């Protein structure tokens, strides 16, 4: 297999692995909060991705936390991964996966920037973001700005740790072969 084939295979593998991990972490975030609140998990499914539970000591704070944990756990794991990222590792799959796994959780914050604006304008799609706004009572514009700050922080972290730079350099090198 040529270098370009390895790059394409690495990209496809990185996307598939990242999506799998993201779904597990997203639903796992909801699940962990429910378990810590004493709920019994009734269903945890990968496709279609969802978790459901019964019981537990759920209140406004814990419901809001459960809503935010779906995006929070993947972002947290991504941050930890980025902090341990090795700039010296030249492996094509490592650099590709690192780039994809570093950006996907942060790009999921886009929903936390867009949906609060829709909510503030009277549109109410059903999503973790809207549930968070309704459970917490936090102003949608504050949610939007906070998500934008986390997103910007993630972009800066990916840049500072060299994840993006290394991916682009590796990609250019592989394409120019």
Coordinates of C-alpha atoms in Angstrom, one line a residue:
X1 CA 0.0 0.0 0.0
X2 CA 1.3 3.4 -0.9
X3 CA 1.7 6.4 1.4
X4 CA -1.4 8.1 0.1
X5 CA -3.4 4.9 0.7
X6 CA -2.1 4.7 4.2
X7 CA -3.2 8.3 4.7
X8 CA -6.7 7.6 3.4
X9 CA -7.0 4.5 5.5
X10 CA -5.7 6.4 8.6
X11 CA -8.2 9.1 8.0
X12 CA -11.1 6.7 7.6
X13 CA -10.0 4.7 10.7
X14 CA -9.5 7.9 12.7
X15 CA -13.0 9.1 11.9
X16 CA -14.6 5.7 12.7
X17 CA -12.7 5.3 15.9
X18 CA -13.4 8.9 17.0
X19 CA -17.1 8.7 16.3
X20 CA -17.3 5.4 18.2
X21 CA -15.4 6.9 21.2
X22 CA -17.4 10.1 21.1
X23 CA -20.7 8.3 21.2
X24 CA -19.5 6.1 24.1
X25 CA -18.2 9.1 26.0
X26 CA -21.3 11.3 25.3
X27 CA -23.7 8.7 26.5
X28 CA -21.3 7.7 29.2
X29 CA -21.3 11.2 30.6
X30 CA -25.1 11.1 30.9
X31 CA -24.8 7.6 32.5
X32 CA -22.2 8.5 35.0
X33 CA -24.3 11.4 36.4
X34 CA -27.4 9.2 36.6
X35 CA -25.4 6.5 38.4
X36 CA -23.9 9.0 40.9
X37 CA -27.5 10.2 41.5
X38 CA -28.5 6.7 42.4
X39 CA -30.5 6.0 39.2
X40 CA -30.8 2.6 37.6
X41 CA -29.7 2.4 34.0
X42 CA -32.5 0.9 31.9
X43 CA -31.0 1.2 28.5
X44 CA -27.6 2.1 27.0
X45 CA -27.5 1.9 23.3
X46 CA -24.9 2.8 20.7
X47 CA -27.2 2.9 17.7
X48 CA -29.3 4.9 17.9
X49 CA -27.2 6.4 20.7
X50 CA -29.2 7.0 23.9
X51 CA -29.3 6.2 27.5
X52 CA -32.3 5.9 29.8
X53 CA -32.7 5.5 33.5
X54 CA -35.2 5.3 36.3
X55 CA -35.2 6.5 39.8
X56 CA -32.4 8.4 41.5
X57 CA -32.1 11.6 43.4
X58 CA -32.5 14.0 40.5
X59 CA -33.0 17.7 41.0
X60 CA -32.5 20.9 38.9
X61 CA -28.7 20.8 39.5
X62 CA -28.2 17.1 38.7
X63 CA -30.5 17.2 35.7
X64 CA -28.6 20.1 34.3
X65 CA -25.3 18.3 35.0
X66 CA -26.7 15.2 33.2
X67 CA -27.6 17.3 30.2
X68 CA -24.1 19.0 30.1
X69 CA -22.2 15.7 30.8
X70 CA -23.0 14.5 27.3
X71 CA -20.7 17.1 25.8
X72 CA -18.6 17.6 28.9
X73 CA -17.1 14.1 29.2
X74 CA -15.9 13.9 25.6
X75 CA -14.4 17.4 25.8
X76 CA -12.6 16.5 29.1
X77 CA -11.2 13.3 27.7
X78 CA -10.1 15.2 24.6
X79 CA -8.3 17.8 26.7
X80 CA -6.5 15.1 28.7
X81 CA -5.5 13.3 25.4
X82 CA -4.2 16.6 23.9
X83 CA -2.2 17.3 27.1
X84 CA -0.4 13.9 26.7
X85 CA 0.0 14.3 22.9
X86 CA 3.5 13.4 21.7
X87 CA 4.7 15.9 19.0
X88 CA 7.6 13.5 18.2
X89 CA 5.4 10.5 17.2
X90 CA 5.6 10.4 13.4
X91 CA 3.0 7.6 13.0
X92 CA 0.4 8.5 10.3
X93 CA -2.5 7.0 12.2
X94 CA -1.4 8.5 15.5
X95 CA -1.2 12.0 14.0
X96 CA -4.5 11.6 12.1
X97 CA -6.4 10.1 15.0
X98 CA -5.0 12.8 17.4
X99 CA -6.2 15.5 15.1
X100 CA -9.6 14.1 14.6
X101 CA -10.1 13.1 18.3
X102 CA -8.9 16.5 19.3
X103 CA -11.4 18.5 17.3
X104 CA -14.6 16.5 17.2
X105 CA -15.5 17.0 20.8
X106 CA -14.9 20.7 20.6
X107 CA -16.9 21.0 17.4
X108 CA -19.8 19.4 19.2
X109 CA -19.8 22.6 21.2
X110 CA -21.2 24.3 18.1
X111 CA -24.6 22.9 19.0
X112 CA -24.2 24.7 22.4
X113 CA -23.5 27.9 20.5
X114 CA -26.3 27.6 17.9
X115 CA -29.2 26.0 19.7
X116 CA -29.3 28.6 22.5
X117 CA -29.7 31.3 19.9
X118 CA -32.5 29.4 18.3
X119 CA -34.1 28.9 21.7
X120 CA -33.8 32.6 22.5
X121 CA -35.6 33.3 19.2
X122 CA -38.5 31.0 20.1
X123 CA -37.4 27.8 18.3
X124 CA -37.2 24.8 20.6
X125 CA -35.5 21.8 19.1
X126 CA -35.3 18.8 21.5
X127 CA -31.7 18.4 22.5
X128 CA -29.4 18.2 25.5
X129 CA -28.7 21.9 25.1
X130 CA -32.3 22.9 25.3
X131 CA -32.9 20.5 28.2
X132 CA -29.9 22.1 30.0
X133 CA -31.3 25.6 29.4
X134 CA -34.7 24.6 30.7
X135 CA -33.5 22.6 33.7
X136 CA -30.8 25.1 34.8
X137 CA -32.7 28.3 34.0
X138 CA -29.4 29.8 32.7
X139 CA -29.9 32.5 30.1
X140 CA -29.4 31.0 26.5
X141 CA -27.0 33.8 25.6
X142 CA -24.7 32.9 28.6
X143 CA -24.8 29.3 27.5
X144 CA -23.8 30.4 23.9
X145 CA -20.9 32.6 25.1
X146 CA -19.6 29.9 27.5
X147 CA -19.7 27.3 24.8
X148 CA -17.9 29.7 22.4
X149 CA -15.2 30.2 25.1
X150 CA -14.7 26.5 25.6
X151 CA -14.6 26.1 21.8
X152 CA -11.9 28.8 21.5
X153 CA -10.0 27.3 24.4
X154 CA -10.0 23.9 22.6
X155 CA -8.8 25.5 19.3
X156 CA -5.9 27.2 21.2
X157 CA -5.0 24.0 23.0
X158 CA -4.9 22.0 19.8
X159 CA -2.7 24.7 18.2
X160 CA -0.4 25.2 21.1
X161 CA 0.2 21.4 21.6
X162 CA 1.1 21.1 17.9
X163 CA -1.7 18.7 17.0
X164 CA -2.9 20.7 14.1
X165 CA 0.5 21.7 12.8
X166 CA 1.8 18.2 12.9
X167 CA -1.3 16.9 11.1
X168 CA -1.0 19.5 8.4
X169 CA 2.8 18.8 7.9
X170 CA 2.2 15.1 7.7
X171 CA -0.7 15.5 5.3
X172 CA 1.3 17.8 3.0
X173 CA 4.2 15.4 3.1
X174 CA 2.0 12.4 2.2
X175 CA 0.2 14.2 -0.6
X176 CA 3.4 15.5 -2.2
X177 CA 5.0 12.0 -2.4

